[in-house]
Tab-separated table of C-alpha atoms and ligand atoms in Angstrom:
chain	number	residue	atom	x	y	z
R	1	MET	CA	167.084	-33.796	9.943
R	2	THR	CA	164.082	-35.748	11.321
R	3	THR	CA	161.214	-33.424	12.273
R	4	PRO	CA	159.155	-34.105	15.444
R	5	ASN	CA	156.135	-35.053	13.337
R	6	ALA	CA	158.216	-37.444	11.202
R	7	THR	CA	159.045	-39.532	14.284
R	8	ILE	CA	155.325	-39.637	15.112
R	9	ASP	CA	154.444	-40.590	11.534
R	10	ALA	CA	156.805	-43.573	11.789
R	11	ASN	CA	154.006	-45.275	13.726
R	12	PRO	CA	150.950	-45.762	11.466
R	13	ALA	CA	148.532	-46.326	14.357
R	14	TRP	CA	148.791	-44.678	17.761
R	15	TYR	CA	146.542	-45.929	20.545
R	16	HIS	CA	147.327	-43.093	22.992
R	17	THR	CA	147.376	-39.340	22.519
R	18	ILE	CA	150.650	-38.255	24.143
R	19	ASP	CA	152.219	-34.795	24.345
R	20	LEU	CA	155.869	-35.010	23.367
R	21	PRO	CA	158.607	-32.440	23.909
R	22	GLY	CA	160.485	-30.786	21.066
R	23	GLY	CA	157.588	-29.130	19.258
R	24	GLY	CA	155.199	-30.757	16.845
R	25	ASP	CA	151.789	-32.266	17.426
R	26	PRO	CA	150.726	-34.728	20.103
R	27	THR	CA	150.564	-38.319	18.894
R	28	PRO	CA	147.301	-38.889	16.974
R	29	GLY	CA	145.944	-41.441	19.430
R	30	HIS	CA	142.698	-43.362	19.227
R	31	VAL	CA	142.029	-42.569	22.882
R	32	ASP	CA	142.923	-39.347	24.704
R	33	TRP	CA	143.262	-39.644	28.492
R	34	ARG	CA	145.143	-36.356	28.952
R	35	GLY	CA	142.153	-34.607	30.548
R	36	HIS	CA	141.718	-37.259	33.256
R	37	SER	CA	145.170	-38.256	34.489
R	38	ALA	CA	145.480	-35.408	37.018
R	39	ARG	CA	142.289	-36.530	38.768
R	40	LEU	CA	143.202	-40.233	38.848
R	41	LEU	CA	146.885	-40.111	39.820
R	42	ASP	CA	148.425	-38.411	42.853
R	43	ARG	CA	150.570	-35.439	41.955
R	44	ASP	CA	153.693	-36.701	43.745
R	45	LEU	CA	154.770	-40.323	43.382
R	46	HIS	CA	158.454	-39.877	44.244
R	47	GLY	CA	159.986	-42.884	45.966
R	48	LEU	CA	157.345	-45.307	44.662
R	49	HIS	CA	157.873	-48.338	42.444
R	50	ALA	CA	154.995	-48.488	39.995
R	51	LEU	CA	153.746	-51.028	37.477
R	52	ASP	CA	151.679	-50.193	34.387
R	53	VAL	CA	149.796	-53.257	33.163
R	54	GLY	CA	149.121	-53.494	29.412
R	55	THR	CA	150.916	-50.263	28.601
R	56	TYR	CA	150.423	-50.072	24.776
R	57	ASP	CA	151.991	-46.713	23.750
R	58	GLY	CA	152.749	-46.002	27.404
R	59	PHE	CA	150.572	-42.996	28.227
R	60	TRP	CA	149.904	-44.110	31.834
R	61	ALA	CA	153.473	-45.344	32.401
R	62	PHE	CA	154.844	-41.967	31.322
R	63	GLU	CA	152.302	-40.146	33.511
R	64	LEU	CA	153.404	-42.217	36.524
R	65	GLU	CA	157.038	-41.463	35.720
R	66	ARG	CA	156.347	-37.741	35.280
R	67	ARG	CA	155.090	-37.699	38.881
R	68	GLY	CA	158.328	-39.231	40.147
R	69	ALA	CA	157.668	-42.994	40.253
R	70	GLU	CA	160.155	-45.578	39.028
R	71	VAL	CA	158.094	-47.477	36.492
R	72	VAL	CA	157.972	-50.936	34.936
R	73	ALA	CA	155.448	-51.341	32.112
R	74	ILE	CA	154.332	-54.743	30.929
R	75	ASP	CA	152.714	-55.760	27.683
R	76	LEU	CA	152.544	-58.653	25.257
R	77	ASP	CA	155.172	-59.014	22.525
R	78	ARG	CA	152.622	-59.137	19.691
R	79	LEU	CA	149.035	-57.960	19.388
R	80	ASP	CA	147.873	-61.439	18.416
R	81	ALA	CA	149.267	-62.897	21.647
R	82	ALA	CA	146.138	-61.418	23.261
R	83	ALA	CA	143.294	-63.703	24.313
R	84	TRP	CA	141.190	-62.743	21.295
R	85	PRO	CA	137.966	-64.723	21.018
R	86	PRO	CA	138.871	-67.676	18.738
R	87	VAL	CA	135.861	-67.027	16.518
R	88	HIS	CA	137.339	-63.642	15.478
R	89	ARG	CA	141.065	-64.470	15.581
R	90	ALA	CA	141.722	-64.985	11.845
R	91	ARG	CA	140.074	-61.664	10.910
R	92	LEU	CA	141.729	-59.681	13.709
R	93	THR	CA	145.169	-61.055	12.793
R	94	ALA	CA	144.641	-60.131	9.124
R	95	ASP	CA	143.445	-56.629	10.096
R	96	ALA	CA	146.443	-56.061	12.400
R	97	ASP	CA	148.822	-57.063	9.566
R	98	ALA	CA	146.964	-54.939	6.980
R	99	PHE	CA	147.099	-51.807	9.182
R	100	GLY	CA	150.754	-52.386	10.127
R	101	LEU	CA	149.854	-52.533	13.830
R	102	GLU	CA	152.862	-53.387	15.950
R	103	LEU	CA	152.897	-53.414	19.734
R	104	GLY	CA	155.787	-51.477	21.207
R	105	ARG	CA	156.545	-49.225	18.226
R	106	GLY	CA	154.642	-46.215	19.591
R	107	PHE	CA	156.043	-46.886	23.057
R	108	ARG	CA	159.636	-46.870	21.726
R	109	ILE	CA	159.128	-43.581	19.851
R	110	ALA	CA	157.488	-41.825	22.821
R	111	HIS	CA	160.057	-43.295	25.224
R	112	ARG	CA	162.920	-41.865	23.139
R	113	ARG	CA	161.295	-38.456	22.655
R	114	LEU	CA	160.504	-38.165	26.390
R	115	GLY	CA	163.954	-39.355	27.485
R	116	SER	CA	162.047	-41.846	29.620
R	117	ARG	CA	163.539	-44.454	31.942
R	118	VAL	CA	160.370	-46.582	32.069
R	119	GLN	CA	161.366	-50.208	31.666
R	120	ARG	CA	159.122	-52.121	29.255
R	121	VAL	CA	158.954	-55.836	30.015
R	122	VAL	CA	157.211	-58.350	27.786
R	123	CYS	CA	154.933	-60.230	30.177
R	124	ASP	CA	151.422	-61.610	29.901
R	125	VAL	CA	149.403	-60.444	32.917
R	126	LEU	CA	148.114	-64.016	33.142
R	127	ALA	CA	151.723	-65.115	33.780
R	128	LEU	CA	152.622	-62.153	36.004
R	129	THR	CA	154.539	-63.084	39.163
R	130	PRO	CA	157.278	-61.218	41.063
R	131	ASP	CA	159.847	-63.437	39.254
R	132	ALA	CA	158.457	-62.478	35.824
R	133	VAL	CA	159.347	-58.840	36.570
R	134	GLY	CA	162.801	-59.354	38.027
R	135	GLY	CA	161.751	-60.330	41.553
R	136	ARG	CA	160.183	-56.926	42.106
R	137	ARG	CA	157.135	-55.900	44.103
R	138	PHE	CA	155.377	-52.609	43.549
R	139	ASP	CA	153.868	-49.918	45.759
R	140	LEU	CA	151.428	-48.927	43.037
R	141	ALA	CA	149.947	-50.656	39.989
R	142	PHE	CA	147.886	-49.067	37.232
R	143	LEU	CA	145.525	-51.211	35.181
R	144	GLY	CA	143.608	-49.681	32.288
R	145	ALA	CA	141.261	-51.015	29.601
R	146	LEU	CA	142.535	-54.567	29.755
R	147	LEU	CA	140.162	-56.792	31.724
R	148	LEU	CA	137.505	-56.730	28.998
R	149	HIS	CA	140.041	-58.414	26.654
R	150	LEU	CA	140.539	-61.388	28.992
R	151	ARG	CA	138.544	-64.570	29.429
R	152	ASP	CA	139.594	-64.661	33.065
R	153	PRO	CA	139.819	-61.129	34.432
R	154	ILE	CA	139.887	-62.318	38.053
R	155	ARG	CA	143.074	-64.314	37.471
R	156	ALA	CA	144.726	-61.155	36.096
R	157	LEU	CA	143.713	-59.192	39.206
R	158	GLU	CA	145.019	-61.948	41.501
R	159	ASN	CA	148.358	-61.837	39.687
R	160	ILE	CA	148.536	-58.053	40.019
R	161	ARG	CA	147.812	-58.380	43.742
R	162	SER	CA	150.679	-60.901	43.983
R	163	VAL	CA	153.227	-58.332	42.748
R	164	LEU	CA	152.119	-55.553	45.130
R	165	VAL	CA	153.806	-54.998	48.477
R	166	PRO	CA	151.468	-55.612	51.449
R	167	GLY	CA	149.130	-52.618	51.508
R	168	GLY	CA	150.188	-51.660	47.946
R	169	ARG	CA	147.634	-49.799	45.850
R	170	LEU	CA	145.964	-50.628	42.552
R	171	ILE	CA	144.338	-47.940	40.437
R	172	MET	CA	142.023	-49.591	37.954
R	173	LEU	CA	140.376	-47.729	35.077
R	174	GLU	CA	138.277	-50.230	33.182
R	175	ALA	CA	135.547	-50.216	30.566
R	176	ILE	CA	131.995	-50.604	31.857
R	177	SER	CA	128.552	-51.193	30.455
R	178	LEU	CA	126.706	-47.979	31.293
R	179	THR	CA	123.392	-49.600	30.321
R	180	GLU	CA	123.802	-52.430	32.833
R	181	THR	CA	125.045	-49.962	35.461
R	182	VAL	CA	121.911	-47.842	35.151
R	183	ARG	CA	119.581	-50.831	34.798
R	184	ALA	CA	121.005	-52.744	37.771
R	185	PRO	CA	123.123	-50.430	39.937
R	186	ARG	CA	123.369	-52.898	42.821
R	187	THR	CA	123.484	-56.176	40.920
R	188	PRO	CA	126.920	-57.253	39.675
R	189	LEU	CA	126.454	-58.094	35.997
R	190	ALA	CA	128.935	-58.616	33.165
R	191	ARG	CA	127.678	-58.633	29.595
R	192	PHE	CA	129.153	-61.270	27.300
R	193	ASP	CA	130.381	-58.818	24.674
R	194	THR	CA	132.093	-60.998	22.073
R	195	ALA	CA	129.372	-60.788	19.430
R	196	ALA	CA	129.246	-56.974	19.663
R	197	ASN	CA	132.990	-56.338	19.859
R	198	ALA	CA	135.508	-58.764	18.370
R	199	PHE	CA	138.264	-57.940	20.913
R	200	ASN	CA	136.137	-58.334	24.024
R	201	TRP	CA	134.926	-61.004	26.397
R	202	TRP	CA	133.157	-59.467	29.417
R	203	LEU	CA	131.840	-55.942	29.865
R	204	PRO	CA	130.969	-55.470	33.562
R	205	ASN	CA	128.725	-52.925	35.184
R	206	VAL	CA	130.182	-50.817	38.003
R	207	ALA	CA	128.942	-53.217	40.705
R	208	ALA	CA	130.642	-56.168	38.963
R	209	LEU	CA	133.904	-54.255	38.584
R	210	HIS	CA	133.849	-53.666	42.351
R	211	ASP	CA	133.203	-57.361	42.947
R	212	TYR	CA	135.994	-58.423	40.543
R	213	LEU	CA	138.400	-56.671	42.937
R	214	TRP	CA	136.787	-58.185	46.019
R	215	ALA	CA	136.864	-61.710	44.517
R	216	ALA	CA	140.545	-61.300	43.669
R	217	GLY	CA	141.379	-60.531	47.320
R	218	PHE	CA	141.695	-56.741	47.272
R	219	VAL	CA	140.600	-54.640	50.253
R	220	GLU	CA	139.718	-50.950	50.809
R	221	ILE	CA	137.940	-50.953	47.455
R	222	GLU	CA	136.742	-47.491	46.527
R	223	ARG	CA	135.217	-46.056	43.371
R	224	ILE	CA	137.226	-42.930	42.542
R	225	SER	CA	135.404	-41.640	39.467
R	226	ARG	CA	131.973	-41.265	37.971
R	227	PRO	CA	131.523	-43.018	34.609
R	228	LEU	CA	133.998	-41.368	32.223
R	229	ARG	CA	134.075	-41.207	28.451
R	230	PRO	CA	137.412	-39.887	27.119
R	231	PRO	CA	137.679	-38.418	23.618
R	232	ALA	CA	138.222	-41.351	21.238
R	233	VAL	CA	137.738	-42.410	17.648
R	234	PRO	CA	134.137	-43.627	17.176
R	235	SER	CA	135.033	-47.350	17.161
R	236	MET	CA	136.700	-46.984	20.573
R	237	ARG	CA	134.217	-44.662	22.241
R	238	CYS	CA	133.335	-46.311	25.501
R	239	TRP	CA	132.463	-45.660	29.173
R	240	TYR	CA	134.997	-46.311	31.926
R	241	CYS	CA	135.023	-46.232	35.702
R	242	ALA	CA	138.015	-45.943	38.057
R	243	PHE	CA	138.571	-47.780	41.341
R	244	SER	CA	141.268	-47.722	43.967
R	245	ALA	CA	141.983	-50.878	45.987
R	246	ARG	CA	144.758	-52.255	48.146
R	247	ALA	CA	146.518	-55.561	48.611
R	248	PRO	CA	145.886	-56.758	52.186
R	249	ALA	CA	148.433	-55.387	54.660
R	250	ARG	CA	149.083	-58.952	55.787
R	251	PRO	CA	149.119	-61.369	52.839
F	301	SAM	C1	143.025	-51.323	25.166
F	301	SAM	S1	144.747	-51.261	25.429
F	301	SAM	C2	144.839	-50.282	26.927
F	301	SAM	C3	146.126	-49.504	27.034
F	301	SAM	C4	146.334	-48.799	28.386
F	301	SAM	N1	146.455	-49.749	29.456
F	301	SAM	C5	145.239	-47.833	28.707
F	301	SAM	O1	144.580	-47.973	29.746
F	301	SAM	O2	145.023	-46.866	27.961
F	301	SAM	C6	145.050	-52.909	26.038
F	301	SAM	C7	146.508	-53.188	26.295
F	301	SAM	O3	146.629	-54.396	27.038
F	301	SAM	C8	147.540	-55.264	26.414
F	301	SAM	N2	147.183	-56.642	26.722
F	301	SAM	C9	146.154	-57.380	26.219
F	301	SAM	N3	146.163	-58.612	26.765
F	301	SAM	C10	147.217	-58.641	27.624
F	301	SAM	C11	147.753	-59.637	28.472
F	301	SAM	N4	147.192	-60.847	28.539
F	301	SAM	N5	148.839	-59.331	29.216
F	301	SAM	C12	149.409	-58.105	29.151
F	301	SAM	N6	148.954	-57.118	28.360
F	301	SAM	C13	147.864	-57.383	27.603
F	301	SAM	C14	147.416	-54.939	24.936
F	301	SAM	O4	148.515	-55.419	24.194
F	301	SAM	C15	147.321	-53.410	25.015
F	301	SAM	O5	148.588	-52.842	25.165
């Protein structure tokens, strides 16, 4: 018989810490958002269609589902389909192969153990349109820790806006530069982060994150958290800030 921990061990690298039913330990994730989800998501999401963008092991998709939403989760088919800075691509591809990293494996295990109905769709956020997700539009989208991996974060936000119903809500929980936030609280700045972190392009301060949303056409933009630092392995320890914003009521 397969023990609960054996199913977890079938994935050599978990990104998310996720509590699974049936006994056994939570998944040994690199980042643990369990202490923050109750503050960032409404308790009751019944009747809503929700989209999780860049789901990885699915922590946020499963949290949305647990609150009653019907959830679609998008991600790339392979890690190296990401917009990694070309200067680092060869090394990152070799590292991903050496560590046996595979997108979707953790999601599949957690999905099965949770008895989840979240639908995972392979879709690049830079190609996201209603047609790419079955002609659907969503009442709520969640976007976490993704924009810093994109050359063009504003394009991604515009695409997310395009799949929301008029007045639909985005909750965005993105990495920030705390240094630039403290140094220039009112000046929108994004640090070019590629030399410091091989996966990253732009690391915005809080003011820039707000203006990303504004430039992409969102309205009712509101910061809904202070800077947050979830428990994480040292290489992924980072500050985040959460915003809520809406697609215009009339597109
Ligand atoms: C750092 S993880 C964040 C996981 C999760 N969203 C969270 O907030 O904890 C980044 C995720 O975004 C995905 N991703 C990166 N580039 C993407 C793209 N262009 N389109 C869709 N997903 C992408 C990665 O494959 C990975 O699942």
